[in-house]
Amino acid sequence: MDWLYLHLPQLQLDQLLLGEHAACALPEPVIIIAPRSQHIVQLNAAAHAAGLKTGMRLDTASALCHPLHVVEQHTQATHVLRDLARTLYPLCADIALFPEQGLLCRITPMLRLFGGLERYLSLISEWLAQQQLTAQQALAATPLAAKTLAEAGIDTRTLNTAQVAQLLQRLPLSALALSARVQQQLQRLGLRRVEDVLALPRAEIRLRLGAEVIGLLDQLLGQQQTPLHFYQPEPYFSQQLELGHEVEQATGLLFPLKKLLQQLQHFLQIAARSTQSLLLELSLRDGTTQSLTLHSAAPERQPERWLALAQLSFEGFRPNAPMIGLRLCCQQLLDLAAPTQDLFATRRQTLSAAQLVSRLQARLGESGVQQLHWQADHRPENAFVERAFMEGAVMDSTAVESNIDWVPPALLRPTLLLEQPQPLSETIRILHGPERIQSAWWTAQPVCRDYFVARNTAQQTLWVFRDQAQRWFVHGWFA
């Protein structure tokens, strides 16, 4: 049997509980209702224990159960299914999405890779548990057969092909995706099961019931191919999580964000990539969105480190309205570089220089962490400039900035350079010099200075210069 169908009857509810601190053990009854009909379409175990059932009206449910958490059914099932297909992709290369809350997998090409059917089904079950999904599974020889059996709640994973074929024939016709008109016509003819229709001559079926029934039965039995569109993974990561309740403080997003960061790590591991920038899109109660960007000084993909940066960024962040949804986006993907380590290192550093810079940026903002860059100017006060920490620059204790356009010659320079030269007002003794710096003659601020290394009476080493007017200035101090 080639096809495995995963029917997710309470997909939105599972996603909702994924964002709760109590996860699946949420004691409060939760129901999801259709917006127009106000009927229950999904409910958790607590609501079921309170006597609520699918199809029950909201007013009836409210009378039977209090307190009751009510959520409207959304129309983003396809988007959620794409997110799930991305995480399932390492286990199955051929995945078809069905908006009716289901994933169809062609498993035959994967069995040899994962060590047989039993092992493969075990991996699928582990994936469902990891995603905290409630699923009805069915194996069959055709896509439509697997889908129909799974939606009917019939698990065929331990059955052979002949047994599955018998179950298909005994299926009630109401389990097939037929129009309401055809269903009524079948009932008037006294046809209740698939085997009842198959017992009729094919010409009679076409004449009485039309091509719709013929085509559906042919797809069910494998006599006609079911049109499928297989999932193609996106070249970037984007996943949304519905919170299910209003969150007023940004720190309340840390728990659901951790789930999304774990899924991001899985995506980056598969692609053998890393990233330095993440975008958080927050859905607010008033229908607007608000964005927050996280930056890392070095390529990173560990959820714990991104979560630490997010926690620092959240401390000074104030949303414009209570938050009801969270989306994590990552479009900047970088090639994964192998980590380097000092061969003679005696202990492992707990926090690298790049991680320190990332945390400072998260706390102080990008403009609050500056980096010195050389520039081609012989005037000491113009030889470097402060800029925001360079995106893509990797810092550690053994690395040197590799993208410097110009490096000054090896000259004797002080450790501390004053922003502006100060007049010399003490007695000094010349130790080294002079060194003439004459530059910027083409500008409005040319310089012509003779620099010396000198020492004062307090035995401090200074960097001084004399200008053309024979005035002396202090420009720096040596350590």
Coordinates of C-alpha atoms in Angstrom, one line a residue:
M1 CA 0.0 0.0 0.0
D2 CA 1.5 3.2 -1.2
W3 CA -0.4 6.0 0.5
L4 CA -0.7 7.2 4.1
Y5 CA -3.3 9.8 5.0
L6 CA -3.2 11.8 8.2
H7 CA -6.6 13.3 9.0
L8 CA -6.3 16.1 11.6
P9 CA -9.9 16.6 12.8
Q10 CA -9.0 19.2 15.4
L11 CA -6.1 21.0 13.8
Q12 CA -7.0 24.5 15.0
L13 CA -7.6 23.2 18.5
D14 CA -4.2 21.5 18.5
Q15 CA -2.6 24.7 17.3
L16 CA -4.4 26.6 20.0
L17 CA -3.3 24.3 22.8
L18 CA 0.2 24.4 21.4
G19 CA 0.4 28.1 22.4
E20 CA -0.9 27.5 26.0
H21 CA 1.4 27.1 28.9
A22 CA -0.6 24.0 30.0
A23 CA -0.5 22.5 26.5
C24 CA -2.9 19.6 26.1
A25 CA -3.6 19.4 29.8
L26 CA -5.5 22.7 29.7
P27 CA -8.3 22.1 32.2
E28 CA -10.7 24.7 30.9
P29 CA -13.3 23.5 28.3
V30 CA -12.4 24.9 24.9
I31 CA -14.6 24.8 21.8
I32 CA -14.2 26.1 18.3
I33 CA -17.3 27.2 16.5
A34 CA -18.2 27.9 12.9
P35 CA -18.7 31.7 12.5
R36 CA -22.0 31.6 10.7
S37 CA -23.9 28.6 12.0
Q38 CA -22.5 29.0 15.6
H39 CA -22.1 25.2 15.8
I40 CA -19.3 23.4 17.6
V41 CA -16.7 22.0 15.1
Q42 CA -13.9 21.1 17.5
L43 CA -13.6 20.7 21.3
N44 CA -11.0 19.6 23.8
A45 CA -11.2 16.7 26.3
A46 CA -12.5 19.0 29.1
A47 CA -15.4 20.2 26.9
H48 CA -16.2 16.6 25.9
A49 CA -16.2 15.5 29.5
A50 CA -18.7 18.3 30.3
G51 CA -21.2 16.8 27.8
L52 CA -20.5 18.9 24.8
K53 CA -20.4 17.4 21.3
T54 CA -19.6 18.5 17.8
G55 CA -22.6 20.0 16.0
M56 CA -24.1 21.4 19.2
R57 CA -25.1 25.1 19.0
L58 CA -23.2 27.7 21.0
D59 CA -26.1 28.7 23.2
T60 CA -26.8 25.1 24.2
A61 CA -23.1 24.6 25.0
S62 CA -23.0 27.8 27.1
A63 CA -26.0 26.6 29.1
L64 CA -24.5 23.2 29.8
C65 CA -20.9 24.3 30.6
H66 CA -19.5 27.3 32.4
P67 CA -16.8 28.6 32.2
L68 CA -16.3 27.9 28.5
H69 CA -13.5 29.2 26.3
V70 CA -15.0 29.9 22.8
V71 CA -12.8 30.5 19.7
E72 CA -14.1 31.1 16.2
Q73 CA -13.0 28.8 13.4
H74 CA -10.4 30.5 11.1
T75 CA -9.8 30.0 7.4
Q76 CA -6.0 29.5 7.6
A77 CA -6.0 25.7 7.6
T78 CA -4.1 25.6 4.3
H79 CA -1.3 27.8 5.7
V80 CA -1.1 25.7 8.9
L81 CA -0.9 22.6 6.7
R82 CA 2.0 24.0 4.8
D83 CA 3.8 24.7 8.0
L84 CA 3.3 21.1 9.1
A85 CA 4.3 19.8 5.6
R86 CA 7.6 21.6 6.0
T87 CA 8.4 19.8 9.2
L88 CA 7.3 16.5 7.8
Y89 CA 9.3 16.9 4.6
P90 CA 12.4 15.1 6.0
L91 CA 10.3 12.0 6.5
C92 CA 8.3 12.1 3.2
A93 CA 9.3 13.8 -0.1
D94 CA 5.8 13.5 -1.6
I95 CA 3.2 15.3 0.5
A96 CA -0.2 16.5 -0.8
L97 CA -2.2 19.1 1.2
F98 CA -6.0 18.8 1.6
P99 CA -7.7 21.9 3.0
E100 CA -10.1 19.5 4.8
Q101 CA -7.4 19.2 7.4
G102 CA -5.3 16.4 6.1
L103 CA -1.9 15.4 4.7
L104 CA -1.4 12.7 2.1
C105 CA 2.0 11.0 2.0
R106 CA 3.4 8.6 -0.7
I107 CA 5.4 6.3 1.6
T108 CA 6.7 3.6 -0.7
P109 CA 9.9 5.5 -1.8
M110 CA 10.7 6.2 1.9
L111 CA 10.5 2.6 3.3
R112 CA 13.9 1.4 2.3
L113 CA 15.5 4.7 3.6
F114 CA 13.9 4.4 7.0
G115 CA 14.1 0.6 7.5
G116 CA 10.7 -0.7 6.6
L117 CA 7.0 0.0 7.1
E118 CA 6.9 -0.6 10.9
R119 CA 9.8 1.7 11.6
Y120 CA 8.5 4.4 9.2
L121 CA 5.0 4.4 10.8
S122 CA 6.7 4.7 14.2
L123 CA 8.6 7.8 13.0
I124 CA 5.4 9.3 11.8
S125 CA 3.8 8.7 15.2
E126 CA 6.8 10.4 16.9
W127 CA 6.4 13.4 14.6
L128 CA 2.7 13.7 15.4
A129 CA 3.5 13.5 19.1
Q130 CA 6.2 16.2 18.7
Q131 CA 3.8 18.5 16.9
Q132 CA 1.1 17.7 19.5
L133 CA -1.4 16.7 16.8
T134 CA -4.4 14.5 17.1
A135 CA -4.5 12.4 13.9
Q136 CA -6.5 9.6 12.4
Q137 CA -4.3 7.5 10.1
A138 CA -5.1 5.1 7.3
L139 CA -3.0 3.1 4.8
A140 CA -4.4 2.2 1.3
A141 CA -3.4 1.5 -2.2
T142 CA -4.9 4.7 -3.6
P143 CA -4.9 8.3 -2.3
L144 CA -8.7 8.6 -2.2
A145 CA -9.1 5.3 -0.4
A146 CA -6.5 6.3 2.3
K147 CA -8.2 9.7 2.7
T148 CA -11.8 8.3 2.9
L149 CA -10.8 5.6 5.5
A150 CA -8.9 8.0 7.7
E151 CA -11.7 10.5 7.7
A152 CA -14.1 7.7 8.6
G153 CA -11.8 6.9 11.6
I154 CA -10.7 3.4 10.3
D155 CA -7.1 2.6 11.0
T156 CA -5.7 0.2 8.4
R157 CA -2.0 0.4 9.2
T158 CA -2.0 -3.2 10.5
L159 CA -4.2 -4.7 7.7
N160 CA -3.2 -6.2 4.3
T161 CA -4.4 -5.1 0.9
A162 CA -7.3 -7.6 0.8
Q163 CA -8.6 -6.5 4.2
V164 CA -8.5 -2.9 3.2
A165 CA -10.4 -3.6 0.0
Q166 CA -13.2 -5.3 2.0
L167 CA -13.4 -2.3 4.3
L168 CA -13.7 0.0 1.3
Q169 CA -16.7 -1.9 -0.1
R170 CA -18.4 -1.8 3.3
L171 CA -18.0 1.9 3.7
P172 CA -21.3 3.9 3.9
L173 CA -21.9 6.1 0.8
S174 CA -22.2 9.1 3.2
A175 CA -18.4 8.8 3.8
L176 CA -17.7 9.7 0.1
A177 CA -17.4 13.2 -1.0
L178 CA -20.5 13.3 -3.1
S179 CA -22.8 16.2 -3.6
A180 CA -26.0 16.5 -1.5
R181 CA -28.1 15.9 -4.6
V182 CA -26.4 12.6 -5.4
Q183 CA -26.5 11.5 -1.7
Q184 CA -30.3 12.0 -1.7
Q185 CA -30.6 10.1 -5.0
L186 CA -28.6 7.2 -3.6
Q187 CA -30.9 7.0 -0.6
R188 CA -34.0 7.0 -2.7
L189 CA -32.6 4.1 -4.7
G190 CA -31.9 2.2 -1.4
L191 CA -28.2 2.2 -1.9
R192 CA -26.3 2.5 1.4
R193 CA -22.8 1.1 1.0
V194 CA -20.1 1.2 -1.7
E195 CA -20.6 -2.5 -2.4
D196 CA -24.3 -1.7 -3.2
V197 CA -23.2 0.6 -6.0
L198 CA -20.4 -1.7 -7.3
A199 CA -23.0 -4.5 -7.7
L200 CA -24.8 -2.5 -10.3
P201 CA -23.7 -2.6 -14.0
R202 CA -21.4 0.3 -14.9
A203 CA -23.7 1.5 -17.6
E204 CA -26.6 1.6 -15.2
I205 CA -24.5 3.6 -12.7
R206 CA -23.6 6.2 -15.3
L207 CA -27.2 6.4 -16.5
R208 CA -28.8 6.7 -13.1
L209 CA -26.2 8.5 -11.0
G210 CA -24.0 10.3 -13.6
A211 CA -20.3 10.6 -14.2
E212 CA -19.6 12.0 -10.7
V213 CA -20.2 8.7 -9.0
I214 CA -18.3 6.7 -11.7
G215 CA -15.2 9.0 -11.4
L216 CA -15.2 8.9 -7.6
L217 CA -15.4 5.1 -7.5
D218 CA -12.7 4.7 -10.1
Q219 CA -10.4 6.9 -8.0
L220 CA -11.3 5.0 -4.9
L221 CA -10.4 1.6 -6.5
G222 CA -7.4 2.8 -8.4
Q223 CA -8.9 2.6 -11.9
Q224 CA -8.4 6.4 -12.3
Q225 CA -5.7 8.6 -11.0
T226 CA -6.5 11.2 -8.4
P227 CA -5.1 14.6 -9.3
L228 CA -2.6 15.7 -6.7
H229 CA -0.4 18.7 -6.2
F230 CA 2.6 17.9 -4.1
Y231 CA 4.1 20.3 -1.6
Q232 CA 7.3 22.1 -2.5
P233 CA 9.3 23.5 0.4
E234 CA 9.8 27.3 0.5
P235 CA 13.3 28.7 0.4
Y236 CA 12.5 30.6 3.7
F237 CA 10.9 30.0 7.0
S238 CA 7.6 31.5 8.1
Q239 CA 5.3 30.0 10.7
Q240 CA 2.3 31.4 12.6
L241 CA 0.8 30.4 15.9
E242 CA -2.5 31.5 17.2
L243 CA -2.3 32.3 20.9
G244 CA -6.0 31.7 21.7
H245 CA -6.0 34.3 24.4
E246 CA -5.0 38.0 24.6
V247 CA -1.4 38.6 25.8
E248 CA -0.7 42.2 27.0
Q249 CA 3.0 41.8 28.0
A250 CA 5.6 40.8 25.4
T251 CA 7.2 38.5 27.9
G252 CA 4.1 36.3 27.7
L253 CA 5.2 35.3 24.2
L254 CA 8.3 33.5 25.3
F255 CA 6.6 30.1 25.7
P256 CA 4.9 30.0 22.2
L257 CA 8.0 31.6 20.7
K258 CA 10.1 28.7 22.0
K259 CA 8.0 26.3 20.0
L260 CA 8.4 28.3 16.8
L261 CA 12.2 28.6 17.4
Q262 CA 12.5 24.8 17.8
Q263 CA 10.7 24.4 14.4
L264 CA 13.1 27.0 12.9
Q265 CA 16.1 25.0 14.2
H266 CA 14.7 21.9 12.5
F267 CA 14.2 23.9 9.2
L268 CA 17.8 25.3 9.4
Q269 CA 19.3 21.8 10.2
I270 CA 17.6 20.3 7.1
A271 CA 18.8 23.2 4.9
A272 CA 22.3 23.2 6.6
R273 CA 21.9 26.9 7.0
S274 CA 21.9 29.5 9.8
T275 CA 20.7 33.1 10.2
Q276 CA 21.5 36.4 11.9
S277 CA 18.1 38.0 11.7
L278 CA 14.5 37.0 12.7
L279 CA 11.3 38.9 12.2
L280 CA 8.4 38.6 14.7
E281 CA 5.1 39.7 13.4
L282 CA 2.5 40.2 16.2
S283 CA -1.2 40.1 15.4
L284 CA -3.1 42.6 17.6
R285 CA -6.6 42.5 18.9
D286 CA -7.5 45.6 16.8
G287 CA -6.7 43.8 13.6
T288 CA -3.3 45.5 13.0
T289 CA 0.2 44.0 13.2
Q290 CA 3.3 45.1 14.9
S291 CA 6.8 43.9 14.1
L292 CA 9.9 43.3 16.1
T293 CA 13.3 42.3 14.7
L294 CA 15.9 40.2 16.4
H295 CA 19.6 40.4 15.4
S296 CA 22.5 38.2 16.2
A297 CA 26.1 39.4 15.7
A298 CA 27.0 35.9 14.5
P299 CA 25.1 33.3 12.5
E300 CA 22.9 31.4 14.9
R301 CA 20.3 28.7 15.0
Q302 CA 20.1 27.5 18.6
P303 CA 16.6 28.1 20.0
E304 CA 18.0 28.9 23.5
R305 CA 20.2 31.7 22.3
W306 CA 17.5 33.3 20.1
L307 CA 15.1 33.0 23.1
A308 CA 17.6 34.8 25.3
L309 CA 17.8 37.6 22.8
A310 CA 14.1 37.8 22.5
Q311 CA 13.7 38.0 26.3
L312 CA 16.1 41.0 26.4
S313 CA 14.2 42.7 23.5
F314 CA 10.8 42.2 25.1
E315 CA 11.9 44.1 28.2
G316 CA 11.6 47.4 26.5
F317 CA 8.9 46.5 24.0
R318 CA 5.4 47.7 24.4
P319 CA 2.7 46.5 22.0
N320 CA 0.1 48.9 20.8
A321 CA -2.8 46.5 21.7
P322 CA -3.2 43.1 23.3
M323 CA -1.6 40.4 21.1
I324 CA -3.6 37.4 19.8
G325 CA -1.2 35.8 17.3
L326 CA 2.5 35.4 16.5
R327 CA 4.4 34.7 13.3
L328 CA 8.1 34.0 13.1
C329 CA 9.8 34.8 9.8
C330 CA 13.4 34.0 8.6
Q331 CA 14.3 35.0 5.1
Q332 CA 18.0 35.7 5.6
L333 CA 19.7 32.3 5.3
L334 CA 23.5 32.0 5.5
D335 CA 25.8 29.1 4.7
L336 CA 26.6 27.2 7.9
A337 CA 30.3 27.6 8.8
A338 CA 32.0 24.9 10.8
P339 CA 32.7 26.1 14.4
T340 CA 36.3 26.7 15.2
Q341 CA 38.0 26.3 18.6
D342 CA 41.4 26.9 20.0
L343 CA 43.4 23.6 19.9
F344 CA 45.0 24.4 23.2
A345 CA 41.9 25.8 24.9
T346 CA 41.7 24.4 28.5
R347 CA 38.0 25.3 29.0
R348 CA 35.0 26.0 26.9
Q349 CA 33.7 29.6 26.9
T350 CA 30.1 29.9 28.0
L351 CA 29.6 33.2 26.1
S352 CA 31.4 34.1 22.9
A353 CA 32.2 37.7 21.9
A354 CA 29.5 37.5 19.2
Q355 CA 26.9 36.3 21.6
L356 CA 27.8 39.1 24.0
V357 CA 27.4 41.7 21.2
S358 CA 24.0 40.1 20.3
R359 CA 22.7 40.5 23.9
L360 CA 23.9 44.0 24.1
Q361 CA 22.1 44.9 20.9
A362 CA 19.0 43.3 22.2
R363 CA 19.1 45.3 25.4
L364 CA 20.5 48.6 24.0
G365 CA 19.3 48.5 20.4
E366 CA 21.4 48.2 17.2
S367 CA 22.6 51.8 17.4
G368 CA 23.6 51.4 21.0
V369 CA 26.5 48.9 20.1
Q370 CA 29.1 50.5 17.9
Q371 CA 32.1 49.1 16.1
L372 CA 35.3 50.9 15.1
H373 CA 36.2 50.8 11.4
W374 CA 39.4 52.0 9.8
Q375 CA 39.2 54.5 7.0
A376 CA 41.9 55.8 4.7
D377 CA 42.9 59.1 6.4
H378 CA 46.2 59.9 7.9
R379 CA 44.8 62.4 10.3
P380 CA 44.5 60.5 13.6
E381 CA 41.2 61.9 14.6
N382 CA 39.7 60.8 11.2
A383 CA 41.5 57.4 10.9
F384 CA 38.5 55.5 12.2
V385 CA 34.8 55.9 12.4
E386 CA 32.1 54.4 14.7
R387 CA 29.4 52.4 13.0
A388 CA 26.7 49.9 14.0
F389 CA 28.1 46.4 14.5
M390 CA 28.6 45.0 11.0
E391 CA 26.0 42.5 9.9
G392 CA 27.7 39.3 8.9
A393 CA 30.8 40.0 10.9
V394 CA 31.8 37.0 13.1
M395 CA 33.7 37.8 16.2
D396 CA 35.6 35.5 18.5
S397 CA 38.8 35.6 20.5
T398 CA 41.0 34.3 17.7
A399 CA 39.4 36.0 14.7
V400 CA 40.3 39.3 13.2
E401 CA 37.8 41.4 11.2
S402 CA 38.2 40.2 7.6
N403 CA 36.4 42.8 5.6
I404 CA 38.5 45.9 6.4
D405 CA 39.1 47.9 3.2
W406 CA 42.2 49.7 4.5
V407 CA 44.7 48.9 7.3
P408 CA 47.1 51.6 8.6
P409 CA 50.8 51.0 8.7
A410 CA 52.4 49.7 11.9
L411 CA 53.1 53.0 13.6
L412 CA 53.5 54.0 17.3
R413 CA 50.0 55.0 18.4
P414 CA 48.5 55.7 21.8
T415 CA 46.0 53.4 23.5
L416 CA 43.7 56.4 24.3
L417 CA 43.1 59.0 21.6
L418 CA 41.4 62.3 22.6
E419 CA 38.4 63.4 20.6
Q420 CA 40.0 66.8 20.3
P421 CA 43.6 67.7 20.9
Q422 CA 44.2 69.6 24.2
P423 CA 46.8 72.4 24.7
L424 CA 49.9 71.1 26.4
S425 CA 50.3 72.8 29.8
E426 CA 53.0 70.9 31.6
T427 CA 56.7 70.1 31.3
I428 CA 57.6 67.1 29.2
R429 CA 60.6 65.1 28.1
I430 CA 60.7 63.9 24.5
L431 CA 61.2 60.1 24.1
H432 CA 60.6 59.6 20.4
G433 CA 60.0 61.6 17.3
P434 CA 59.3 63.6 15.4
E435 CA 56.8 62.0 13.0
R436 CA 55.3 64.4 10.5
I437 CA 51.7 64.0 9.5
Q438 CA 50.7 66.3 6.6
S439 CA 47.4 65.5 5.0
A440 CA 44.0 66.8 3.8
W441 CA 45.7 69.7 2.0
W442 CA 42.9 69.5 -0.6
T443 CA 40.2 70.2 2.0
A444 CA 39.2 73.1 4.2
Q445 CA 40.9 71.5 7.2
P446 CA 44.5 70.6 6.2
V447 CA 46.9 69.5 8.9
C448 CA 50.7 69.7 9.2
R449 CA 51.9 68.4 12.5
D450 CA 55.1 66.9 14.1
Y451 CA 54.1 64.2 16.6
F452 CA 56.3 63.1 19.5
V453 CA 56.2 60.5 22.2
A454 CA 56.9 62.3 25.5
R455 CA 56.8 61.7 29.3
N456 CA 55.6 64.2 31.9
T457 CA 56.8 64.7 35.5
A458 CA 54.2 62.2 36.7
Q459 CA 55.9 59.6 34.5
Q460 CA 52.9 59.4 32.2
T461 CA 53.5 58.7 28.5
L462 CA 51.8 61.1 26.1
W463 CA 51.4 61.5 22.4
V464 CA 51.9 65.2 21.6
F465 CA 52.4 67.3 18.5
R466 CA 53.6 70.7 17.4
D467 CA 51.8 72.6 14.7
Q468 CA 53.2 75.1 12.2
A469 CA 52.6 77.9 14.6
Q470 CA 54.9 76.2 17.1
R471 CA 52.0 75.4 19.5
W472 CA 52.0 72.2 21.5
F473 CA 49.0 69.9 22.0
V474 CA 48.3 66.6 23.7
H475 CA 46.5 64.1 21.4
G476 CA 46.6 60.8 23.3
W477 CA 47.9 58.7 26.2
F478 CA 49.8 55.5 26.2
A479 CA 48.8 52.7 28.6

